[in-house]
Coordinates of C-alpha atoms in Angstrom, one line a residue:
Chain A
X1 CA -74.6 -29.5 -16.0
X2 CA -77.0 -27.7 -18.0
X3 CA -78.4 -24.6 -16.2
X4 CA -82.4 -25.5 -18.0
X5 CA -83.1 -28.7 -20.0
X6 CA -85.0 -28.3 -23.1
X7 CA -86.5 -30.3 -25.9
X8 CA -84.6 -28.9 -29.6
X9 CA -87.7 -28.9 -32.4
X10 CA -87.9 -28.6 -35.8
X11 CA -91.6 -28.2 -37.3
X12 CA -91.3 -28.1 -41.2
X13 CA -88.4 -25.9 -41.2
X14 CA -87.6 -24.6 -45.1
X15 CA -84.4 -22.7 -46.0
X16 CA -82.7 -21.3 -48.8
X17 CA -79.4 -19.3 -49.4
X18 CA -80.9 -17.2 -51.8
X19 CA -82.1 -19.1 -54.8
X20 CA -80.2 -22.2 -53.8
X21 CA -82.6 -24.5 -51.4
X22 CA -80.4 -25.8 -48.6
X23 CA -83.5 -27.4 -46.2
X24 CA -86.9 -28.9 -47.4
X25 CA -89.4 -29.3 -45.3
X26 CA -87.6 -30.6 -42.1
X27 CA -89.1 -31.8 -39.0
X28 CA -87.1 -33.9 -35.9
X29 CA -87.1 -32.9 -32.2
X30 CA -84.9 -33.8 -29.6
X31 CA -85.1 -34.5 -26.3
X32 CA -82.8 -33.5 -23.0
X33 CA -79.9 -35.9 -22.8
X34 CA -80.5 -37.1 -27.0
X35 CA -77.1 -37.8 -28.6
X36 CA -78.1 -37.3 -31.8
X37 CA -75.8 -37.8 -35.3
X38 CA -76.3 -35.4 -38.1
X39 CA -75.3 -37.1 -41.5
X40 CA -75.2 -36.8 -44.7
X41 CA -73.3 -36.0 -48.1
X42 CA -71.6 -32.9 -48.5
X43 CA -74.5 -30.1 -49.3
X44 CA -76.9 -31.9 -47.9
X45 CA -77.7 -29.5 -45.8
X46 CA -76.0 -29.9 -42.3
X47 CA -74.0 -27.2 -41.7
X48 CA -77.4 -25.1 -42.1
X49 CA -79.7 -27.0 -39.1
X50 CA -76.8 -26.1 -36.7
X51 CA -76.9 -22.6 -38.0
X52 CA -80.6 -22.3 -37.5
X53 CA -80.2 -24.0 -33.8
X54 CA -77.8 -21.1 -33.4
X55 CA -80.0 -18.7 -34.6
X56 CA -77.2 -17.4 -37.2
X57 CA -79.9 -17.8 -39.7
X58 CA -83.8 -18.0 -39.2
X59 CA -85.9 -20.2 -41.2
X60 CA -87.8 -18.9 -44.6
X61 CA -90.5 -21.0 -43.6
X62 CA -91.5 -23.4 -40.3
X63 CA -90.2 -22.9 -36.4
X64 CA -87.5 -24.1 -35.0
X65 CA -87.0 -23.8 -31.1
X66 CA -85.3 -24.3 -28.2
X67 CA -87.4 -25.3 -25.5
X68 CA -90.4 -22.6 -25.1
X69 CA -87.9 -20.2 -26.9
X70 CA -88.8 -19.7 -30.6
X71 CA -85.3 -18.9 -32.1
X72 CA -87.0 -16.6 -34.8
X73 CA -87.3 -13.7 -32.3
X74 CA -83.6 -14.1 -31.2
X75 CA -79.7 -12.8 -31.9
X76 CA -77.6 -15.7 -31.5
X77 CA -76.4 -13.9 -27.9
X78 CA -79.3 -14.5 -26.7
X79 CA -79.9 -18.0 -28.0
X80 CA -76.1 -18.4 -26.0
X81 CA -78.3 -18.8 -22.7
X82 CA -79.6 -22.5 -24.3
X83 CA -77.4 -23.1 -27.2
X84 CA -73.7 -23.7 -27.1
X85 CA -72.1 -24.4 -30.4
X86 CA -68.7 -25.5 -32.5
X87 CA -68.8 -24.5 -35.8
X88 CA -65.9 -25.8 -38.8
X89 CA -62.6 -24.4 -38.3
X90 CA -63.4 -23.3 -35.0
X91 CA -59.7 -23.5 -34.3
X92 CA -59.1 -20.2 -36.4
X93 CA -62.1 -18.4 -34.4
X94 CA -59.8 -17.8 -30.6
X95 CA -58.7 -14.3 -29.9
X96 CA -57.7 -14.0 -26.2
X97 CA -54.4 -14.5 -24.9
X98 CA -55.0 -17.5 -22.8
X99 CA -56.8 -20.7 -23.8
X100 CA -58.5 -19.5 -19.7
X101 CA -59.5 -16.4 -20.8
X102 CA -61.3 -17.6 -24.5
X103 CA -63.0 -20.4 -22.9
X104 CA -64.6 -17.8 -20.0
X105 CA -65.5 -15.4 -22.9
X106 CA -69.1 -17.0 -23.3
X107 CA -69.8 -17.2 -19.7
X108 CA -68.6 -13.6 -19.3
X109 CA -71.0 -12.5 -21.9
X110 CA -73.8 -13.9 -19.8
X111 CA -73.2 -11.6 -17.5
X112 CA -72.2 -14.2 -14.9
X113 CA -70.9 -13.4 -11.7
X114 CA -67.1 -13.7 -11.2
X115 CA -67.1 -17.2 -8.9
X116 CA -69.5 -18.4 -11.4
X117 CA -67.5 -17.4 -14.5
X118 CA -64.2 -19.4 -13.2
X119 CA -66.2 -22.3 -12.0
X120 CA -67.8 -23.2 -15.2
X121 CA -64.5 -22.7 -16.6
X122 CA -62.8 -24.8 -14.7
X123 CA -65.2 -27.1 -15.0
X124 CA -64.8 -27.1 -19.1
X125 CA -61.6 -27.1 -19.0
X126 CA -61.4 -30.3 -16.7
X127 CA -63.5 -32.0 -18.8
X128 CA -61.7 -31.3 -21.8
X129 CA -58.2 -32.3 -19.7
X130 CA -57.1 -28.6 -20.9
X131 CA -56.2 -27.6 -17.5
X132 CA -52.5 -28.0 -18.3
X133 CA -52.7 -25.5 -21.1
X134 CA -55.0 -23.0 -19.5
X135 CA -52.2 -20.2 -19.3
X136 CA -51.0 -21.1 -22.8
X137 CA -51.8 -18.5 -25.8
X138 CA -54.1 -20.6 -28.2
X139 CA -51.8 -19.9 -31.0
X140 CA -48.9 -21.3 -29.8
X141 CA -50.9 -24.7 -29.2
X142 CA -51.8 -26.6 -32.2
X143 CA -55.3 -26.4 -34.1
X144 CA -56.3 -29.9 -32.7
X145 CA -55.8 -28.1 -28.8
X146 CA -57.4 -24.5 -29.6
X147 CA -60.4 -27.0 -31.4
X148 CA -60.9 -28.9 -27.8
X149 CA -61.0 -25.2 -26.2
X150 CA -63.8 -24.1 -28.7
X151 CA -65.6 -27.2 -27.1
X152 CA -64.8 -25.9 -24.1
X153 CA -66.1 -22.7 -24.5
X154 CA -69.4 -23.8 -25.5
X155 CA -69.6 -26.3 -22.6
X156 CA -68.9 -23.2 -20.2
X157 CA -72.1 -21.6 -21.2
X158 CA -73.7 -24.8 -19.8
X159 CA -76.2 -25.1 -22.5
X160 CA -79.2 -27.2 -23.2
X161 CA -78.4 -27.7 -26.3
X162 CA -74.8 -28.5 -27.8
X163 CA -74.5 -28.2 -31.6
X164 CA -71.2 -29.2 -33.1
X165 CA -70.0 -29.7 -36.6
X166 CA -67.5 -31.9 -37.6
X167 CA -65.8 -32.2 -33.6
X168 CA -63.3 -34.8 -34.9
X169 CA -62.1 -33.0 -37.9
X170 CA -57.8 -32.9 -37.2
X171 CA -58.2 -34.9 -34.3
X172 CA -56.0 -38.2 -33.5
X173 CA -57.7 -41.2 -31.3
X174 CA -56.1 -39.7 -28.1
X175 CA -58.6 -36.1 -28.3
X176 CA -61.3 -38.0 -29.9
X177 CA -61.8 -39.8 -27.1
X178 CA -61.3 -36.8 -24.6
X179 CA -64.5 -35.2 -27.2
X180 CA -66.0 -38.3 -26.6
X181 CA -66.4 -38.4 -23.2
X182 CA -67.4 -35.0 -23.0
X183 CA -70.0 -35.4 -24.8
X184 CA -71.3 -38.3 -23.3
X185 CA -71.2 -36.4 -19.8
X186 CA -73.0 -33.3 -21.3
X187 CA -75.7 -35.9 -22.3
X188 CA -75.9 -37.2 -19.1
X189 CA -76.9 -34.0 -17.4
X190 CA -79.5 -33.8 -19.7
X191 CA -77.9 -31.7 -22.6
X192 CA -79.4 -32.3 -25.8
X193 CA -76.0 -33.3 -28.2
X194 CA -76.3 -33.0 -32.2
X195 CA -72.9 -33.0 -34.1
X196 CA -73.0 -32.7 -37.6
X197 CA -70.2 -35.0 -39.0
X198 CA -68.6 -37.9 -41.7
X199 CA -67.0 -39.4 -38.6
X200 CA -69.2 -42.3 -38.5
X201 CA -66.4 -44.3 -36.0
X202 CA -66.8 -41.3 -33.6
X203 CA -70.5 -41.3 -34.0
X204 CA -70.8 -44.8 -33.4
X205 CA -68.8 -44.6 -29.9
X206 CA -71.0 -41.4 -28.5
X207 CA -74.4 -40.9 -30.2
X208 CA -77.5 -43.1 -30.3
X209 CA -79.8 -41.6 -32.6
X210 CA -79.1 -40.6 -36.3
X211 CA -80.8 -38.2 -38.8
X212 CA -80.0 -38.2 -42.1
X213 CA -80.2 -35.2 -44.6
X214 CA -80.2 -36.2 -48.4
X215 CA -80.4 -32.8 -50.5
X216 CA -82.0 -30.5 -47.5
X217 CA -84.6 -33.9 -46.7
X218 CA -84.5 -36.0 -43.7
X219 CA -83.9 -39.0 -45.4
X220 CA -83.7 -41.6 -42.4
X221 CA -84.2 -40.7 -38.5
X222 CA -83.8 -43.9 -36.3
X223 CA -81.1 -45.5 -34.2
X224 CA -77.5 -45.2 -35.3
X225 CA -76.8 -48.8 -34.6
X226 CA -79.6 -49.9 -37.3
X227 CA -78.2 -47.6 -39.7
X228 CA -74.4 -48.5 -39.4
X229 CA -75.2 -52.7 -39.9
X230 CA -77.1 -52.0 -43.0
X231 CA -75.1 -51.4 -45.8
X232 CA -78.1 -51.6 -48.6
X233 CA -79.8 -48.6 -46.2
X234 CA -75.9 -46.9 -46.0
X235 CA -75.3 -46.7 -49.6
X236 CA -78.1 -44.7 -51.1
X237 CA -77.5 -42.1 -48.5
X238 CA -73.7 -41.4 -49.6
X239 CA -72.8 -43.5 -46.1
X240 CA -70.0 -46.3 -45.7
X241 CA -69.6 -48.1 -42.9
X242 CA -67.0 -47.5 -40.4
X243 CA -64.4 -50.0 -40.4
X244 CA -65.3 -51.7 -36.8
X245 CA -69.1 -52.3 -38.0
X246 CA -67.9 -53.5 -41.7
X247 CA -65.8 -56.0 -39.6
X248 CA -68.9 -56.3 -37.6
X249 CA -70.9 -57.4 -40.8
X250 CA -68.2 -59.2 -42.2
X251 CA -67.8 -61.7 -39.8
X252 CA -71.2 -61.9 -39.0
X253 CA -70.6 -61.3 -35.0
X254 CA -73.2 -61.8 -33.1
X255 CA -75.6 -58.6 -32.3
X256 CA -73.5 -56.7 -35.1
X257 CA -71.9 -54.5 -32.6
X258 CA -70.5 -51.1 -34.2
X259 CA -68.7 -49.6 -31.4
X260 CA -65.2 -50.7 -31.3
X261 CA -64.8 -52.0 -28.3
X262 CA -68.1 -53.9 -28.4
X263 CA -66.6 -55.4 -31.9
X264 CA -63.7 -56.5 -29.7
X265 CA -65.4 -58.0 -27.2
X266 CA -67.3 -59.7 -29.5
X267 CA -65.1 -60.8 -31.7
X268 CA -63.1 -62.0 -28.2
X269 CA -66.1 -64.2 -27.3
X270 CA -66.7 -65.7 -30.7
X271 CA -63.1 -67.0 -31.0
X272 CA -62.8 -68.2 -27.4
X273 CA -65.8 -70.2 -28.1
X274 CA -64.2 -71.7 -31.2
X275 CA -60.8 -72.1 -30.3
X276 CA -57.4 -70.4 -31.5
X277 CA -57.9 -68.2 -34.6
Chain B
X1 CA -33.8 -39.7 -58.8
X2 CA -36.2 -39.2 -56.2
X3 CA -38.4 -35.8 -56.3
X4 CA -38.1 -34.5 -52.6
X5 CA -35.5 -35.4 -50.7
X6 CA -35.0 -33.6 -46.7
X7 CA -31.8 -34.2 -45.7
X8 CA -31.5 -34.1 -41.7
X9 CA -34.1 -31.5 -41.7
X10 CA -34.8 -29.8 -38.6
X11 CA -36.8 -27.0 -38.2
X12 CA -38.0 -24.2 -35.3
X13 CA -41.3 -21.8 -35.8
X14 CA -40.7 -18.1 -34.8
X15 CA -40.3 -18.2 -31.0
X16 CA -39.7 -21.3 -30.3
X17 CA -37.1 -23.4 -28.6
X18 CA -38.0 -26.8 -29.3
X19 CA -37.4 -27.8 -33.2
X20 CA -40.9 -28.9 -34.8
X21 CA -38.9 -31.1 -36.9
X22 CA -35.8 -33.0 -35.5
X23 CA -33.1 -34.9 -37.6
X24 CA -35.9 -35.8 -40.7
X25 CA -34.9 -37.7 -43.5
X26 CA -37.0 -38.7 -46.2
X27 CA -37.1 -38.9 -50.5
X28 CA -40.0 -39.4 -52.3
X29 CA -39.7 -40.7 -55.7
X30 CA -42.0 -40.1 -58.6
X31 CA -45.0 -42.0 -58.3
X32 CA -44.7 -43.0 -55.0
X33 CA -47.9 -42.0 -52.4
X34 CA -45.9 -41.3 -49.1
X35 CA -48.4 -41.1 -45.7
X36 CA -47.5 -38.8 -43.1
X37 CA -49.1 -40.7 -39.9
X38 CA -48.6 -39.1 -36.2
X39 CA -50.7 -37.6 -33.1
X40 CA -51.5 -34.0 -32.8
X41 CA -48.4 -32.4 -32.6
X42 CA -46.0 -35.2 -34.1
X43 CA -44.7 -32.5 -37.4
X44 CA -46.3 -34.5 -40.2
X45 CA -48.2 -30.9 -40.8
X46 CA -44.8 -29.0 -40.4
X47 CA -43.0 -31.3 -42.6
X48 CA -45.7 -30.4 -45.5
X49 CA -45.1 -26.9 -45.0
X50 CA -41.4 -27.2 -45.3
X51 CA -41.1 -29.5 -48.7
X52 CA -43.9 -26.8 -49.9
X53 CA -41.2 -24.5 -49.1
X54 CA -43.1 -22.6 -47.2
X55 CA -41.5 -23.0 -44.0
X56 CA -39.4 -21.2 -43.0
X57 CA -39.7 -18.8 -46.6
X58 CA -43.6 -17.5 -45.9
X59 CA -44.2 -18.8 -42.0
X60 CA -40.7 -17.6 -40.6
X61 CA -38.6 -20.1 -38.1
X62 CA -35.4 -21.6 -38.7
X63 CA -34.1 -24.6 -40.5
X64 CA -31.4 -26.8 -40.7
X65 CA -30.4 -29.9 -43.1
X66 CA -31.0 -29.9 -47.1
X67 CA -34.3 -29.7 -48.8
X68 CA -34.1 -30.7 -52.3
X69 CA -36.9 -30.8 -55.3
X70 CA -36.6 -31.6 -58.6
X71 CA -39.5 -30.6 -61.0
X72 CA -40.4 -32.1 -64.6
X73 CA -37.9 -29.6 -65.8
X74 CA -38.6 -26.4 -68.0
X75 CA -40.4 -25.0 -65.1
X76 CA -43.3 -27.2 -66.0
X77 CA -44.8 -29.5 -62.7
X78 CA -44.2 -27.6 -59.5
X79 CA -45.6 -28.5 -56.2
X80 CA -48.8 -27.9 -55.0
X81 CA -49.9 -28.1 -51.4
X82 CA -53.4 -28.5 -49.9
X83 CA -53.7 -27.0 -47.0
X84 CA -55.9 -28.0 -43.9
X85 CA -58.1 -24.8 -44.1
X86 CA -59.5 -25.0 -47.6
X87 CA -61.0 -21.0 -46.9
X88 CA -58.0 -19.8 -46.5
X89 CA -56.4 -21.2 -50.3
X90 CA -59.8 -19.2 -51.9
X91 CA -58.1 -16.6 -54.6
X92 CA -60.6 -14.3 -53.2
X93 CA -60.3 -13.4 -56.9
X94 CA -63.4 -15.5 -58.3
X95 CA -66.8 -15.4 -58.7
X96 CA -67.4 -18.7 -59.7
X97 CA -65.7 -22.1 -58.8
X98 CA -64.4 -22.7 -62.5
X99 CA -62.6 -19.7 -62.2
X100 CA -61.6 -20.5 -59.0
X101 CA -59.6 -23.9 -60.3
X102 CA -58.6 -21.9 -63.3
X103 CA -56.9 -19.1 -61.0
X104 CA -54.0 -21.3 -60.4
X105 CA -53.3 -22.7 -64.5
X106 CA -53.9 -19.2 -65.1
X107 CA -50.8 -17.9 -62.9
X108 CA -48.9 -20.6 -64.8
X109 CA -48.5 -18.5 -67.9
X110 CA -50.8 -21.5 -69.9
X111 CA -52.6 -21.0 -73.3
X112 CA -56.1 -20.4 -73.1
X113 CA -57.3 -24.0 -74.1
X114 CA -54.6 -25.7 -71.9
X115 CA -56.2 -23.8 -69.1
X116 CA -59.7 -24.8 -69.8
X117 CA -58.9 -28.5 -70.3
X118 CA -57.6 -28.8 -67.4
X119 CA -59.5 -26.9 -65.2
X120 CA -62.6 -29.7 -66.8
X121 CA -60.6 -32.6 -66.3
X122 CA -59.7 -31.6 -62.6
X123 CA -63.5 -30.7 -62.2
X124 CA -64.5 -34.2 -63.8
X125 CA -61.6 -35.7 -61.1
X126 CA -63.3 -34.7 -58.1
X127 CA -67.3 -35.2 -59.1
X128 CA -67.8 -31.2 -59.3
X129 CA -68.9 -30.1 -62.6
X130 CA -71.8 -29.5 -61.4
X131 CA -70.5 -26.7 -58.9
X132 CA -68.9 -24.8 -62.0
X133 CA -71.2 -22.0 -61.8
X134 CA -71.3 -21.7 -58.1
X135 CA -69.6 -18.7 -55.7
X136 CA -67.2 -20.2 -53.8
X137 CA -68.2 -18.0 -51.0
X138 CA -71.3 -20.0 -50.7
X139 CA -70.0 -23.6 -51.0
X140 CA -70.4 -26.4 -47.9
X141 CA -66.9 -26.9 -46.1
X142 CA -66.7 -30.1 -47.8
X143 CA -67.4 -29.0 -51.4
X144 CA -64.8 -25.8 -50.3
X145 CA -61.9 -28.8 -50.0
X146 CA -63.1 -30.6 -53.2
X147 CA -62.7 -27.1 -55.0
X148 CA -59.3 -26.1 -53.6
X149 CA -57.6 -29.8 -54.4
X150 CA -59.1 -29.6 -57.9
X151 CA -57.3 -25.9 -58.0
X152 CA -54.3 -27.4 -57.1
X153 CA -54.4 -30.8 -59.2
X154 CA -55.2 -28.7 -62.1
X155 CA -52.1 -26.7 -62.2
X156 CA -50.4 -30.7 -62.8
X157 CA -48.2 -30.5 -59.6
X158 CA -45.0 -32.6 -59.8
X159 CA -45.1 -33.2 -56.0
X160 CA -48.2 -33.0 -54.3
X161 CA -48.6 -32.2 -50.4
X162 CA -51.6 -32.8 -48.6
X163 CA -52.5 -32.3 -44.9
X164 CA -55.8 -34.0 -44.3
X165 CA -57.4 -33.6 -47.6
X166 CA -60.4 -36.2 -46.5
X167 CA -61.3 -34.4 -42.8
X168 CA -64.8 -32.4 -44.3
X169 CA -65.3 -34.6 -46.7
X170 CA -68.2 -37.4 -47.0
X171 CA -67.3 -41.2 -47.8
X172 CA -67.7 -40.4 -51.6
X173 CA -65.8 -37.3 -51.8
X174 CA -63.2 -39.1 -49.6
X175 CA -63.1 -42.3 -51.5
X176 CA -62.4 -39.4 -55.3
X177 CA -59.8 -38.4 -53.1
X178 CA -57.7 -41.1 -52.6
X179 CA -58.7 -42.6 -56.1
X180 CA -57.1 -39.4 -57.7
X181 CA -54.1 -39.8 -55.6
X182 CA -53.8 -43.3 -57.0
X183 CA -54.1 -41.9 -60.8
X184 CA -51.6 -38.9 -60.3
X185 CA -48.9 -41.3 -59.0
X186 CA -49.6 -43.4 -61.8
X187 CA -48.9 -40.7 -63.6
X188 CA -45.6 -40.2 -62.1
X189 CA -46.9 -37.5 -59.8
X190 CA -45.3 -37.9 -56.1
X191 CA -47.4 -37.6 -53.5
X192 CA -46.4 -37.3 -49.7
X193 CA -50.0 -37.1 -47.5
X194 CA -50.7 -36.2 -43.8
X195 CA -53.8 -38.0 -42.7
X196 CA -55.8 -39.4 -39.5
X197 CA -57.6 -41.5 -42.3
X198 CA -55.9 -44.7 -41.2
X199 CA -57.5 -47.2 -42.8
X200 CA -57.8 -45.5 -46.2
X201 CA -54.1 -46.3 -46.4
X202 CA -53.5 -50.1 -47.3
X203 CA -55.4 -49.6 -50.2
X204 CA -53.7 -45.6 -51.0
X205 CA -50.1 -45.4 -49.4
X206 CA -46.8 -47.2 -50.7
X207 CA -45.4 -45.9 -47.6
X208 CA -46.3 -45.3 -44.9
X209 CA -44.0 -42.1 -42.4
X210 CA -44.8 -42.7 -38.5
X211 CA -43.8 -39.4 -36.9
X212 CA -43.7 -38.7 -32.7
X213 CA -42.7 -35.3 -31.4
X214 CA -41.2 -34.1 -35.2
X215 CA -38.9 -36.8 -35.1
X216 CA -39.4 -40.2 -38.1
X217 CA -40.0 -43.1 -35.6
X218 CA -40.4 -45.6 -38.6
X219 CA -40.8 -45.7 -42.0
X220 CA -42.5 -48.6 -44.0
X221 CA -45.1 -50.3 -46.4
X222 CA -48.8 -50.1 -44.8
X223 CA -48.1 -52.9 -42.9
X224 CA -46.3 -50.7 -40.6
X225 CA -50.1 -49.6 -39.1
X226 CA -51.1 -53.1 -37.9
X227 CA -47.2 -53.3 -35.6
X228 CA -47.4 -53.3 -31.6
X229 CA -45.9 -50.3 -31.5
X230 CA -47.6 -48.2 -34.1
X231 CA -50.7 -49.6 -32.2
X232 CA -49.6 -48.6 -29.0
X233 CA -49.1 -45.1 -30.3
X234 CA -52.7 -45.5 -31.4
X235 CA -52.1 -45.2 -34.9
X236 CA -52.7 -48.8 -36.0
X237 CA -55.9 -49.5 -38.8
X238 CA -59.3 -50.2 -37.1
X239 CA -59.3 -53.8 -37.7
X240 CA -55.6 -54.2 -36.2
X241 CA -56.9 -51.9 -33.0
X242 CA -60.0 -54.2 -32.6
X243 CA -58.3 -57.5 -33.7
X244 CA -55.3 -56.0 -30.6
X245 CA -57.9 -55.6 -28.3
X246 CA -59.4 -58.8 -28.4
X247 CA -56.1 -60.5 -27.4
X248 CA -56.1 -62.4 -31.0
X249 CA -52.7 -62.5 -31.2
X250 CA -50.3 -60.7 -33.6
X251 CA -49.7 -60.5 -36.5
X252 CA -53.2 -58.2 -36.5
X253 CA -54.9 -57.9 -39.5
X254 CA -54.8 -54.6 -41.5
X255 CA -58.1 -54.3 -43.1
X256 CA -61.7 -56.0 -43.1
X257 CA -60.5 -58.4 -46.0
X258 CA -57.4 -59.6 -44.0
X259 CA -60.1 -60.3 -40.8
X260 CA -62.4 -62.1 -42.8
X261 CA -59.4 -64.4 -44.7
X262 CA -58.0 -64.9 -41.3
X263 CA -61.5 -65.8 -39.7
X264 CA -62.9 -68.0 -42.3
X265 CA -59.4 -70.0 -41.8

């Protein structure tokens, strides 16, 4: 799906919003088709990596880029061409008349031709099962829907990079799963994936990789799977563990799965091998 | 005497020809923490708005039925709503956050001390003293919803509304939440809640609301999220979802405790 594939890189990136320090000293990079979790308490500093992928802000000190693209010498239109994002409350930021016409705003930007424009729109709306809705006026669907389109509209600019934060925020187990999916397909084509979020259920189904910020620091940067089993490495980071991996823990299944239907499975084997529960 | 009480409350936004709300009954008596559970779309949002009283007075529409709220009397403990866009509940008036949870106490007419005692307390409450001196215009999303459910908790709300006062927030933050949810209704506070934080609730809700398409399917103790149904409607806790779907057999386990008495059996 994505139109390049590029490697996301953070070399000792520093930032502050004025005299408040927001990011020490971070390095990570990701590679094409990387589902990566962004965690972390609240201030940590989150919110301000995906705004530096973005190229909203530019770092006070360090690189961070996009492939060969340094974002320093970029607007965040022209970082559109690699980056596709969802920001917080992206429900509140639609303004055409159709759901149609808001999710082929970014493509349109890009100066894509026409056939082009209403393929990848198509394509994002499909993916997002918003094709039933695409006449409807955002504001008469609820935030959870006009959140999805947001999604859809970044995945129309068939990025290499997808930054999200907080995708699952207002969402019931029904359009999680649609996100979900989404996601993993965009990964699949080689899209690098980083969502910023407390939704450590959702981040257990979709992402792999997880990078933890602790007061603008990366704190941890390994597999998600080792972090959600470990509650002594959970704790000090402000993390609890989702219910399906405390379950996980607390009955000791085998493997400590932490996606749910692994726990299930699981769980399904152990007590078949033991009899009736 | 309960607090809130909706009579067969229906209710239509602007424009619209089906009702948000259909037929809704529901009373909610002081200290009692009532939990809103539905899918996107179901009205636990819209009910909010409507014991707020805000629909249809501020966001237009149509109602039918009887809403009914009783304060602490003497125009002392009103009811405070937490909406689920904490930017749009900033003052706009306030330079710092203290001022910012004062804002509301302020508006109430209240003494100067009375003010600042509780604007601390409410501070204390949600772990954010140390933001005091901050500009709320440059606060995380998830320190943003701290700050506006201190404003609101400070001005000592009778009935409290909330619509997904956990989403932005980190386990911590979340975990304050629902322990200051717990306190208020021991403090006779009621407390009605809209939330997709299932399994927060054995431990926070006495009841718990199952809403579908603005109509009350069911209304019961916690237990309610670990029924066939409610897990059909994919609603149920994690544990009863997982325990459900590996053919364990019902009754499913609510919470990680219930699994592990149940297992070690």
């Amino acid at each position: 799906m994505a139109a390049v594939n590029a490697e996301l890189r953070f070399e000792h990136v520093s930032f502050s919003y004025g005299t408040v320090p927001a990011l020490r000293d971070v390095s990570f990079s990701l590679a094409p088709g990387e589902r990566a979790a962004l965690l972390g308490r609240n201030g940590a500093g989150k919110s301000t990596v995906l705004r530096l992928v973005t190229g909203l802000v530019h770092p006070a000190e360090g690189t961070v880029s996009v492939g060969d693209w340094d974002t320093r010498g970029r607007a965040p239109e022209s970082l559109a061409r690699r980056v596709g994002s969802v920001f917080q409350h992206a429900d509140q930021q639609l303004f055409a008349r159709s759901l149609r016409d808001d999710v082929a705003f970014g493509p349109r930007a890009l100066g894509l031709a026409a056939a082009e424009i209403a393929r990848r729109v198509d394509t994002a709306l499909a993916a997002l099962e918003l094709t039933a809705h695409a006449a409807e006026h955002p504001y008469d669907l609820p935030p959870a829907f006009r959140k999805l389109a947001a999604l859809a509209g970044a995945l129309a600019l068939e990025p290499a990079v997808l930054v999200l934060d907080e995708p699952t925020a207002g969402l019931d187990r029904p359009l999680r799963a649609r996100v979900a999916r989404a996601l993993a397909d965009s990964a699949a084509a080689g899209v690098v994936v980083l969502v910023a979020t407390h939704d450590l259920a959702f981040a257990a189904e979709v992402l792999e990789r997880s990078l933890v910020l602790d007061r603008g620091r990366v704190a941890w940067d390994a597999p998600l799977a080792a972090l959600l089993t470990s509650s002594e490495r959970l704790a000090p980071l402000g993390l609890a563990p989702p219910a399906g991996a405390a379950l996980s823990a607390a009955l000791d299944l085998p493997g400590r799965p932490v996606r749910e239907r692994d726990v299930a499975h699981a769980l399904a084997r152990v007590a078949a091998a033991r009899g009736p529960v | 005497m309960a607090r809130l009480t909706l009579e067969r409350v229906s209710f239509w936004y602007p424009a619209m020809g089906r009702p948000a709300l259909r037929d809704v009954s529901l009373a909610a008596a002081p200290g009692e923490v009532i939990a809103l559970v539905g899918n996107v779309g179901a009205g636990a949002s819209t009910l909010l708005l409507v014991a707020a009283d805000l629909a249809p007075r501020v966001v237009g529409g149509k109602i039918e039925g009887r809403v009914n709220f009783r304060g602490r009397g003497k125009g002392e403990g009103g009811r405070g709503i937490v909406l689920p866009t904490p930017w749009t509940q900033l003052s706009g008036m306030a330079f710092t956050v203290w001022d910012e949870v004062a804002f509301g106490p302020a508006n109430l007419g209240w003494p100067r001390e009375r003010i600042a005692g509780a604007v601390d307390r409410s501070l204390a409450a949600l772990d954010i003293g140390t933001l005091a001196a901050r500009d709320p215009a440059t606060l995380s999303g998830g320190e943003l919803q701290r700050v506006v459910v201190a404003g609101i908790v400070a001005m000592e709300p009778a009935l409290l509304l909330l619509d997904e006062p956990t989403a932005e927030l980190d386990p911590e933050g979340a975990g304050l939440v629902w322990r200051l949810v717990r306190a208020l209704a021991g403090d006779g506070c009621s407390i009605v809640v809209a939330t997709s934080d299932l399994d927060a609730l054995p431990e926070v809700a006495d009841r718990v609301v199952w809403m579908e398409d603005g109509v009350v399917r069911r209304i019961g103790a916690p237990a309610l999220l670990a029924e066939e149904s409610v897990c059909e409607a994919g609603l149920a806790t994690t544990v009863a979802d997982v325990w459900r779907t590996a053919r364990l057999g019902a009754p499913y386990p609510l919470t990680v405790a219930q699994a592990e008495r149940r297992w070690r059996q």
